[in-house]
PDB file of C-alpha atoms in Angstrom:
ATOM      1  CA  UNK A   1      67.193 129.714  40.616  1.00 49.00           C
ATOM      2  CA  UNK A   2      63.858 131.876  41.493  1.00 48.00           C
ATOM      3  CA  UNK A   3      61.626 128.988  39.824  1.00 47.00           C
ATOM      4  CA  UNK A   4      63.568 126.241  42.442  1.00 45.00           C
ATOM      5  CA  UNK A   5      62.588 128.494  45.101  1.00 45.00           C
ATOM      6  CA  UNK A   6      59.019 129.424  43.834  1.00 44.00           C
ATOM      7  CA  UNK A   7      58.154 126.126  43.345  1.00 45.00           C
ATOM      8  CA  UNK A   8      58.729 123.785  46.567  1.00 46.00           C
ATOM      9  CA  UNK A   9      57.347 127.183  48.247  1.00 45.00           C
ATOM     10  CA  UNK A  10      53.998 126.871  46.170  1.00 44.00           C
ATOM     11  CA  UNK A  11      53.740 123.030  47.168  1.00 43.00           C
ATOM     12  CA  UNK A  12      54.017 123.701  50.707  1.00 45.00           C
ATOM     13  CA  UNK A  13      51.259 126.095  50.631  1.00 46.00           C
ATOM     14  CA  UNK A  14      49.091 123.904  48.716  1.00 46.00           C
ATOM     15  CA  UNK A  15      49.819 121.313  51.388  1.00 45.00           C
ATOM     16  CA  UNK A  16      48.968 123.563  53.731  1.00 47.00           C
ATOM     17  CA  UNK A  17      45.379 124.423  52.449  1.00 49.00           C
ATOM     18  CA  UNK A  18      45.061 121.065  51.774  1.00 56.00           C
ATOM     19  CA  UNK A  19      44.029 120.381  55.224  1.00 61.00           C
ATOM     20  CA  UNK A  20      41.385 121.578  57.373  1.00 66.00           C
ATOM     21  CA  UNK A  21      41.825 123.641  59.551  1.00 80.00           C
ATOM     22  CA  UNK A  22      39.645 123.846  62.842  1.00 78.00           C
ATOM     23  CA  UNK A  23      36.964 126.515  62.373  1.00 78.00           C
ATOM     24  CA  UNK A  24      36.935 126.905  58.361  1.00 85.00           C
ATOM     25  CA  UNK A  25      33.424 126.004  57.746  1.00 86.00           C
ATOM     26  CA  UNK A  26      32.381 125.191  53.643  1.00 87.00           C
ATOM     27  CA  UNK A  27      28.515 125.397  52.730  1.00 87.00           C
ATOM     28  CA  UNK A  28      28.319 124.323  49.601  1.00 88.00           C
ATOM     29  CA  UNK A  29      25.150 125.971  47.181  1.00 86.00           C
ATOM     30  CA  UNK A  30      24.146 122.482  46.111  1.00 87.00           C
ATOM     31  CA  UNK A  31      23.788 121.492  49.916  1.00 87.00           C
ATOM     32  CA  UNK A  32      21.782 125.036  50.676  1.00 85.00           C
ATOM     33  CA  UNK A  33      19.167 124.509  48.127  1.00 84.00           C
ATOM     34  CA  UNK A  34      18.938 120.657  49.723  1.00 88.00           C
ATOM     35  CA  UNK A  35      18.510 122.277  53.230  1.00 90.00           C
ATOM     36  CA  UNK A  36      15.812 125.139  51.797  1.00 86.00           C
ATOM     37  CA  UNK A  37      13.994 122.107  50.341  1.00 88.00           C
ATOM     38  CA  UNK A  38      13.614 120.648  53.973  1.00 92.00           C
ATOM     39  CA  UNK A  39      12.827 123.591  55.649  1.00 93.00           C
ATOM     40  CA  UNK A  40      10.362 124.506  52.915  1.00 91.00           C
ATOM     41  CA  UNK A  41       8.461 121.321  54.764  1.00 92.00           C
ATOM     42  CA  UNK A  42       8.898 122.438  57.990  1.00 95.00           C
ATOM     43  CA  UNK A  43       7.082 126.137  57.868  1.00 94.00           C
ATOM     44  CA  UNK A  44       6.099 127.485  61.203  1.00 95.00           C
ATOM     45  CA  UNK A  45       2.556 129.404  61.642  1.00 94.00           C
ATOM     46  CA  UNK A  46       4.282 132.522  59.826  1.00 94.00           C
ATOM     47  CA  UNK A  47       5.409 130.569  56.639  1.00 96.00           C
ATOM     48  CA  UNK A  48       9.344 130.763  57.542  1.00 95.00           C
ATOM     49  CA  UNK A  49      11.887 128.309  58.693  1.00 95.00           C
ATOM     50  CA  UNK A  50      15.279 128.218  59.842  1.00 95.00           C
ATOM     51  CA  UNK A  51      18.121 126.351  60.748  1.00 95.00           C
ATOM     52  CA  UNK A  52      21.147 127.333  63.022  1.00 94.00           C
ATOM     53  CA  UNK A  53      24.635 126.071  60.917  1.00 93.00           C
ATOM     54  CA  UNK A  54      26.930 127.171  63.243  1.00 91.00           C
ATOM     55  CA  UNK A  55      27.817 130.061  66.438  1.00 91.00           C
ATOM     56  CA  UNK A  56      31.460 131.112  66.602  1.00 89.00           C
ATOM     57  CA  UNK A  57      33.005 133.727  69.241  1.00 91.00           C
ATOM     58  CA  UNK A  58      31.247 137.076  67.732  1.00 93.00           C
ATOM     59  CA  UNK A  59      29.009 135.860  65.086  1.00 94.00           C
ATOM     60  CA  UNK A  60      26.590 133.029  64.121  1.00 95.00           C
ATOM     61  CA  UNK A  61      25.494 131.454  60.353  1.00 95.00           C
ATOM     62  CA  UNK A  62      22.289 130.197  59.538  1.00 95.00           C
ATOM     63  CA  UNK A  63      20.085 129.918  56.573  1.00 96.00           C
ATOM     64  CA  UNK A  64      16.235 131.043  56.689  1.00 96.00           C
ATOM     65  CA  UNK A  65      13.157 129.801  54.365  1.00 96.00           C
ATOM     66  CA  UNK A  66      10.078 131.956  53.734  1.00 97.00           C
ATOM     67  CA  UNK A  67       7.090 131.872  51.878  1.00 97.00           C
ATOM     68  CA  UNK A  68       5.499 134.962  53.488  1.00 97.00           C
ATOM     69  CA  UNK A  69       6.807 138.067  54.751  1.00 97.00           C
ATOM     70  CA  UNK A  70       8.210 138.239  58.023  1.00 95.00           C
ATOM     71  CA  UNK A  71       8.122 141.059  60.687  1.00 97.00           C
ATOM     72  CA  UNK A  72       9.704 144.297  60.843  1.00 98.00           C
ATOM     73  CA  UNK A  73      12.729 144.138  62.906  1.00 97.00           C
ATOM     74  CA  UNK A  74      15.859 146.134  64.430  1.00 97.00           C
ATOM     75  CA  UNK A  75      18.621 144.390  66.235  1.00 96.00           C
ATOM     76  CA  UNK A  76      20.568 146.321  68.645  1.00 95.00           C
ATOM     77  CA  UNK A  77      23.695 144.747  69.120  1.00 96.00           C
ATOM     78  CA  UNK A  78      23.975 142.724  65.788  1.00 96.00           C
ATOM     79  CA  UNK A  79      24.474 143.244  62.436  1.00 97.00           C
ATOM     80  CA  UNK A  80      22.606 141.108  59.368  1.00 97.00           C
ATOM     81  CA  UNK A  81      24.658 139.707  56.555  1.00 97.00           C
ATOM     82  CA  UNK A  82      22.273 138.425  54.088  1.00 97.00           C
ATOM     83  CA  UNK A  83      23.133 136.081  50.897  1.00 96.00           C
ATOM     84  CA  UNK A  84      20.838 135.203  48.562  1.00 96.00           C
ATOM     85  CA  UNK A  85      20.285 130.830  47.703  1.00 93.00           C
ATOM     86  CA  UNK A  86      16.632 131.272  46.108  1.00 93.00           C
ATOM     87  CA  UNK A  87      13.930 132.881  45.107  1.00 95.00           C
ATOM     88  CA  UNK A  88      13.197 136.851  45.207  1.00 97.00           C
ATOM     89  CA  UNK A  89      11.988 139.519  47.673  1.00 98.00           C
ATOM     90  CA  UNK A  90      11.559 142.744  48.775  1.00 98.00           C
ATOM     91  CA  UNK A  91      13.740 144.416  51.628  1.00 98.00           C
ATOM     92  CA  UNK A  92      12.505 146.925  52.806  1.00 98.00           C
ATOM     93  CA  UNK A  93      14.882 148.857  55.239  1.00 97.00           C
ATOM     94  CA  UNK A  94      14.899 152.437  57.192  1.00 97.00           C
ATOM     95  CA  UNK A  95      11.994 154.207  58.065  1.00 97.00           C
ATOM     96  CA  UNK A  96      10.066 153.541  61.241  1.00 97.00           C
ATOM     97  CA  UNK A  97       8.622 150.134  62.843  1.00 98.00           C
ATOM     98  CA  UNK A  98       4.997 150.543  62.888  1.00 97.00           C
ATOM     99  CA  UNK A  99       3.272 149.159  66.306  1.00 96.00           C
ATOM    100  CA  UNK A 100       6.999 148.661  67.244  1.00 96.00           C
ATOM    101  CA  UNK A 101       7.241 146.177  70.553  1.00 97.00           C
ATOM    102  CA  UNK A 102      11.032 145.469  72.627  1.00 96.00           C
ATOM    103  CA  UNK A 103      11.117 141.904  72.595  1.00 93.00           C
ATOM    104  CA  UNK A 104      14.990 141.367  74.561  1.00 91.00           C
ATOM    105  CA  UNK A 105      17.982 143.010  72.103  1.00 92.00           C
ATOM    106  CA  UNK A 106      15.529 143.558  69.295  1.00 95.00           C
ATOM    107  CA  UNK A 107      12.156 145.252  68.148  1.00 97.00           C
ATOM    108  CA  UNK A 108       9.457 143.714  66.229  1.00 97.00           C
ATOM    109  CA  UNK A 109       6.784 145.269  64.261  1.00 97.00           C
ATOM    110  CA  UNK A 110       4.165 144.840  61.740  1.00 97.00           C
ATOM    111  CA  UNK A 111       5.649 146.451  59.201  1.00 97.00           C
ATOM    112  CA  UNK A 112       7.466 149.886  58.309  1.00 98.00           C
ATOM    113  CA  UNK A 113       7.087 153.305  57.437  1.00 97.00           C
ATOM    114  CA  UNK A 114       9.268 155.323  55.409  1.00 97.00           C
ATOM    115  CA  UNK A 115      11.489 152.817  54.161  1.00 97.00           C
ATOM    116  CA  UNK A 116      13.410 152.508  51.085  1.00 98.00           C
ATOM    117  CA  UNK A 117      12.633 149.233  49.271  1.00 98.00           C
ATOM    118  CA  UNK A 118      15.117 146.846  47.045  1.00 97.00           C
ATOM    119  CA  UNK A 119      14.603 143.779  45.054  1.00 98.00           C
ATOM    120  CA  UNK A 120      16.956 140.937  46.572  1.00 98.00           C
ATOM    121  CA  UNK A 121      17.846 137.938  44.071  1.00 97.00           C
ATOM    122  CA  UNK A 122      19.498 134.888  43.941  1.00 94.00           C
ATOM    123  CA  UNK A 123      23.516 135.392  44.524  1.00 94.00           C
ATOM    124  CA  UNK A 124      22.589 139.418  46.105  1.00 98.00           C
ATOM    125  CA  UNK A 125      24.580 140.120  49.427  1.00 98.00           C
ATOM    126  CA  UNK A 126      23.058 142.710  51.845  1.00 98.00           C
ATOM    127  CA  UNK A 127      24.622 144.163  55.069  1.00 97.00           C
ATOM    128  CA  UNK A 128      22.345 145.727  57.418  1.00 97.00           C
ATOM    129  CA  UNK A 129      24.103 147.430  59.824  1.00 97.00           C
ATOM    130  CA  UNK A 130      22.598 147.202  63.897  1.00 97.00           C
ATOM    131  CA  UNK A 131      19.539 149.663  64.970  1.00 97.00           C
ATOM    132  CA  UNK A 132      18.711 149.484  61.324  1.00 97.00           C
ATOM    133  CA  UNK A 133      14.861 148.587  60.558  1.00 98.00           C
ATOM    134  CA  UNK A 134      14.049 146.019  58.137  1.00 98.00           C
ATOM    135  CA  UNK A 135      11.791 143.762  56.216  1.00 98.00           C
ATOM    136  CA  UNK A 136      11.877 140.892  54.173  1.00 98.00           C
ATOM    137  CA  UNK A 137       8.503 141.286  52.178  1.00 98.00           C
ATOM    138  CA  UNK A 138       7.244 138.030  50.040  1.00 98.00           C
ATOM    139  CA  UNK A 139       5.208 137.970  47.228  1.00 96.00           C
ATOM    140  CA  UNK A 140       1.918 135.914  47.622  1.00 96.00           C
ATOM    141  CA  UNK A 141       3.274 132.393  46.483  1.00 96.00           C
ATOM    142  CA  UNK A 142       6.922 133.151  46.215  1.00 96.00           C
ATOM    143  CA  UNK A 143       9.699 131.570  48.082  1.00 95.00           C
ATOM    144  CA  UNK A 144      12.524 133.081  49.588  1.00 96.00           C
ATOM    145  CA  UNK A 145      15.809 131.093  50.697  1.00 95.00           C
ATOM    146  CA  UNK A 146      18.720 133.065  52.572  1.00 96.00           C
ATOM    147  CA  UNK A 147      22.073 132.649  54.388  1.00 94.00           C
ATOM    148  CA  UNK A 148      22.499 134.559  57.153  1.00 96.00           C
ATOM    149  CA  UNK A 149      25.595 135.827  59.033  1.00 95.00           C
ATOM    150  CA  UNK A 150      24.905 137.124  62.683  1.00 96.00           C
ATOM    151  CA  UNK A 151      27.837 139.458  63.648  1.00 94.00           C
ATOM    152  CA  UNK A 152      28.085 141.642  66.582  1.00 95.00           C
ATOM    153  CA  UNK A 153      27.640 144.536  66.222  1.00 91.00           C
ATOM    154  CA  UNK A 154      30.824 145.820  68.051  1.00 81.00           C
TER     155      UNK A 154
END
Protein backbone atom coordinates (compact mmCIF):
# COMPACT_ATOMS: atom_id res chain seq x y z
CA UNK A 1 0.00 0.00 0.00
CA UNK A 2 2.84 2.74 0.99
CA UNK A 3 4.58 2.13 -2.57
CA UNK A 4 0.80 3.00 -4.35
CA UNK A 5 0.87 6.03 -2.38
CA UNK A 6 4.65 6.93 -2.76
CA UNK A 7 4.56 6.56 -6.19
CA UNK A 8 1.67 8.69 -7.99
CA UNK A 9 2.93 11.25 -5.14
CA UNK A 10 6.57 11.20 -6.67
CA UNK A 11 5.04 11.70 -10.31
CA UNK A 12 3.16 14.63 -9.36
CA UNK A 13 6.13 16.29 -8.02
CA UNK A 14 8.16 15.53 -10.92
CA UNK A 15 5.36 17.09 -12.95
CA UNK A 16 5.50 19.79 -10.96
CA UNK A 17 9.27 20.68 -11.41
CA UNK A 18 8.83 19.86 -14.73
CA UNK A 19 7.60 23.23 -15.49
CA UNK A 20 8.92 26.56 -15.09
CA UNK A 21 8.07 28.43 -12.86
CA UNK A 22 8.11 32.37 -13.18
CA UNK A 23 11.31 33.70 -11.58
CA UNK A 24 13.57 30.37 -11.48
CA UNK A 25 16.39 31.56 -13.53
CA UNK A 26 19.13 28.53 -14.90
CA UNK A 27 22.72 29.79 -16.04
CA UNK A 28 24.20 27.11 -17.32
CA UNK A 29 28.50 26.92 -16.98
CA UNK A 30 28.76 26.10 -20.66
CA UNK A 31 26.72 29.38 -21.46
CA UNK A 32 29.01 31.51 -18.74
CA UNK A 33 32.25 30.64 -20.26
CA UNK A 34 30.38 31.64 -23.86
CA UNK A 35 29.37 35.02 -22.25
CA UNK A 36 33.15 35.57 -20.54
CA UNK A 37 34.41 34.90 -24.09
CA UNK A 38 32.33 37.99 -25.35
CA UNK A 39 32.98 40.18 -22.73
CA UNK A 40 36.66 39.26 -22.86
CA UNK A 41 36.18 41.42 -26.37
CA UNK A 42 34.48 44.06 -24.96
CA UNK A 43 37.13 45.36 -22.09
CA UNK A 44 36.56 48.85 -20.93
CA UNK A 45 39.72 51.30 -20.26
CA UNK A 46 40.30 49.26 -16.87
CA UNK A 47 40.49 45.73 -18.55
CA UNK A 48 36.97 44.48 -17.01
CA UNK A 49 33.59 43.83 -18.40
CA UNK A 50 30.27 43.03 -17.30
CA UNK A 51 26.97 42.09 -18.06
CA UNK A 52 23.69 42.56 -15.99
CA UNK A 53 21.66 38.81 -16.16
CA UNK A 54 18.96 39.72 -14.22
CA UNK A 55 17.47 42.32 -10.99
CA UNK A 56 14.84 40.70 -8.79
CA UNK A 57 13.04 42.45 -5.65
CA UNK A 58 16.28 42.50 -3.17
CA UNK A 59 19.06 41.28 -5.23
CA UNK A 60 20.59 41.37 -8.75
CA UNK A 61 22.96 38.56 -10.84
CA UNK A 62 25.53 39.38 -13.14
CA UNK A 63 28.75 37.98 -14.32
CA UNK A 64 32.07 40.21 -14.52
CA UNK A 65 35.34 39.69 -16.86
CA UNK A 66 38.78 41.02 -15.89
CA UNK A 67 42.09 41.00 -17.07
CA UNK A 68 43.46 43.57 -14.58
CA UNK A 69 42.73 44.34 -11.15
CA UNK A 70 39.94 46.40 -10.31
CA UNK A 71 39.49 49.05 -7.51
CA UNK A 72 39.17 48.76 -3.93
CA UNK A 73 35.64 48.91 -2.95
CA UNK A 74 32.99 48.82 0.07
CA UNK A 75 29.31 48.70 -0.55
CA UNK A 76 27.10 49.96 2.07
CA UNK A 77 23.89 48.55 1.65
CA UNK A 78 24.81 45.33 -0.38
CA UNK A 79 26.35 42.31 0.06
CA UNK A 80 28.78 40.42 -2.77
CA UNK A 81 28.22 36.80 -3.59
CA UNK A 82 31.00 35.79 -5.75
CA UNK A 83 31.28 32.36 -7.88
CA UNK A 84 34.05 31.47 -9.61
CA UNK A 85 33.58 30.49 -13.97
CA UNK A 86 37.44 31.09 -14.86
CA UNK A 87 40.60 31.84 -14.30
CA UNK A 88 42.37 32.80 -10.80
CA UNK A 89 42.85 35.84 -8.53
CA UNK A 90 43.61 37.40 -5.56
CA UNK A 91 40.91 38.88 -3.08
CA UNK A 92 42.04 40.83 -1.05
CA UNK A 93 39.48 41.89 1.71
CA UNK A 94 39.55 43.98 5.22
CA UNK A 95 41.93 46.44 5.98
CA UNK A 96 41.56 50.05 4.92
CA UNK A 97 40.79 51.73 1.34
CA UNK A 98 43.75 53.70 0.53
CA UNK A 99 42.87 57.32 -1.12
CA UNK A 100 39.27 56.11 -0.30
CA UNK A 101 36.55 58.48 -2.34
CA UNK A 102 32.25 58.18 -1.62
CA UNK A 103 31.08 57.67 -4.95
CA UNK A 104 26.82 57.25 -4.05
CA UNK A 105 26.27 53.82 -1.68
CA UNK A 106 29.87 52.79 -2.15
CA UNK A 107 33.66 53.78 -1.75
CA UNK A 108 36.33 53.37 -4.21
CA UNK A 109 39.96 53.28 -3.75
CA UNK A 110 43.23 52.46 -5.19
CA UNK A 111 43.91 49.74 -3.34
CA UNK A 112 44.02 48.47 0.43
CA UNK A 113 45.85 48.35 3.47
CA UNK A 114 45.84 45.75 5.96
CA UNK A 115 43.97 43.23 4.25
CA UNK A 116 43.98 39.60 4.39
CA UNK A 117 44.53 38.06 0.94
CA UNK A 118 43.01 34.59 -0.64
CA UNK A 119 43.51 32.80 -3.82
CA UNK A 120 39.96 32.51 -5.62
CA UNK A 121 39.65 29.56 -8.32
CA UNK A 122 37.46 28.22 -10.65
CA UNK A 123 34.14 26.68 -8.81
CA UNK A 124 35.29 29.00 -5.23
CA UNK A 125 32.18 30.86 -3.69
CA UNK A 126 32.91 34.02 -1.60
CA UNK A 127 30.42 36.11 0.49
CA UNK A 128 31.46 39.47 1.37
CA UNK A 129 29.34 40.81 3.71
CA UNK A 130 28.29 45.00 3.26
CA UNK A 131 30.91 47.80 4.64
CA UNK A 132 33.44 45.13 3.96
CA UNK A 133 36.60 46.37 1.80
CA UNK A 134 37.72 44.43 -1.05
CA UNK A 135 39.81 43.69 -4.04
CA UNK A 136 39.92 41.57 -6.85
CA UNK A 137 43.76 41.68 -7.72
CA UNK A 138 44.87 40.12 -11.34
CA UNK A 139 47.95 38.80 -12.25
CA UNK A 140 49.69 40.58 -15.25
CA UNK A 141 48.12 38.48 -18.19
CA UNK A 142 45.62 36.45 -16.29
CA UNK A 143 41.95 36.39 -16.74
CA UNK A 144 39.40 36.39 -14.29
CA UNK A 145 35.60 35.37 -15.01
CA UNK A 146 32.93 35.69 -12.07
CA UNK A 147 29.19 35.44 -11.23
CA UNK A 148 27.99 37.79 -9.11
CA UNK A 149 24.95 37.93 -6.78
CA UNK A 150 23.97 41.53 -5.55
CA UNK A 151 21.87 41.12 -2.32
CA UNK A 152 20.81 43.74 0.01
CA UNK A 153 22.25 44.02 2.57
CA UNK A 154 19.18 44.08 4.95
Amino acid sequence: MKKVITVPVTLAAGVALAADPSGVDLWKAADMKAVAKELASKLNDKKAAGKSLATFANHAAMITHREASGEAEIHDTKVDIFIVVDGKATLECGGTVVGAKKTGPETLGTSIRGGVKKTLESGDIVHIPAKTPHQLLIEPGGKFTYFVFKVDAE
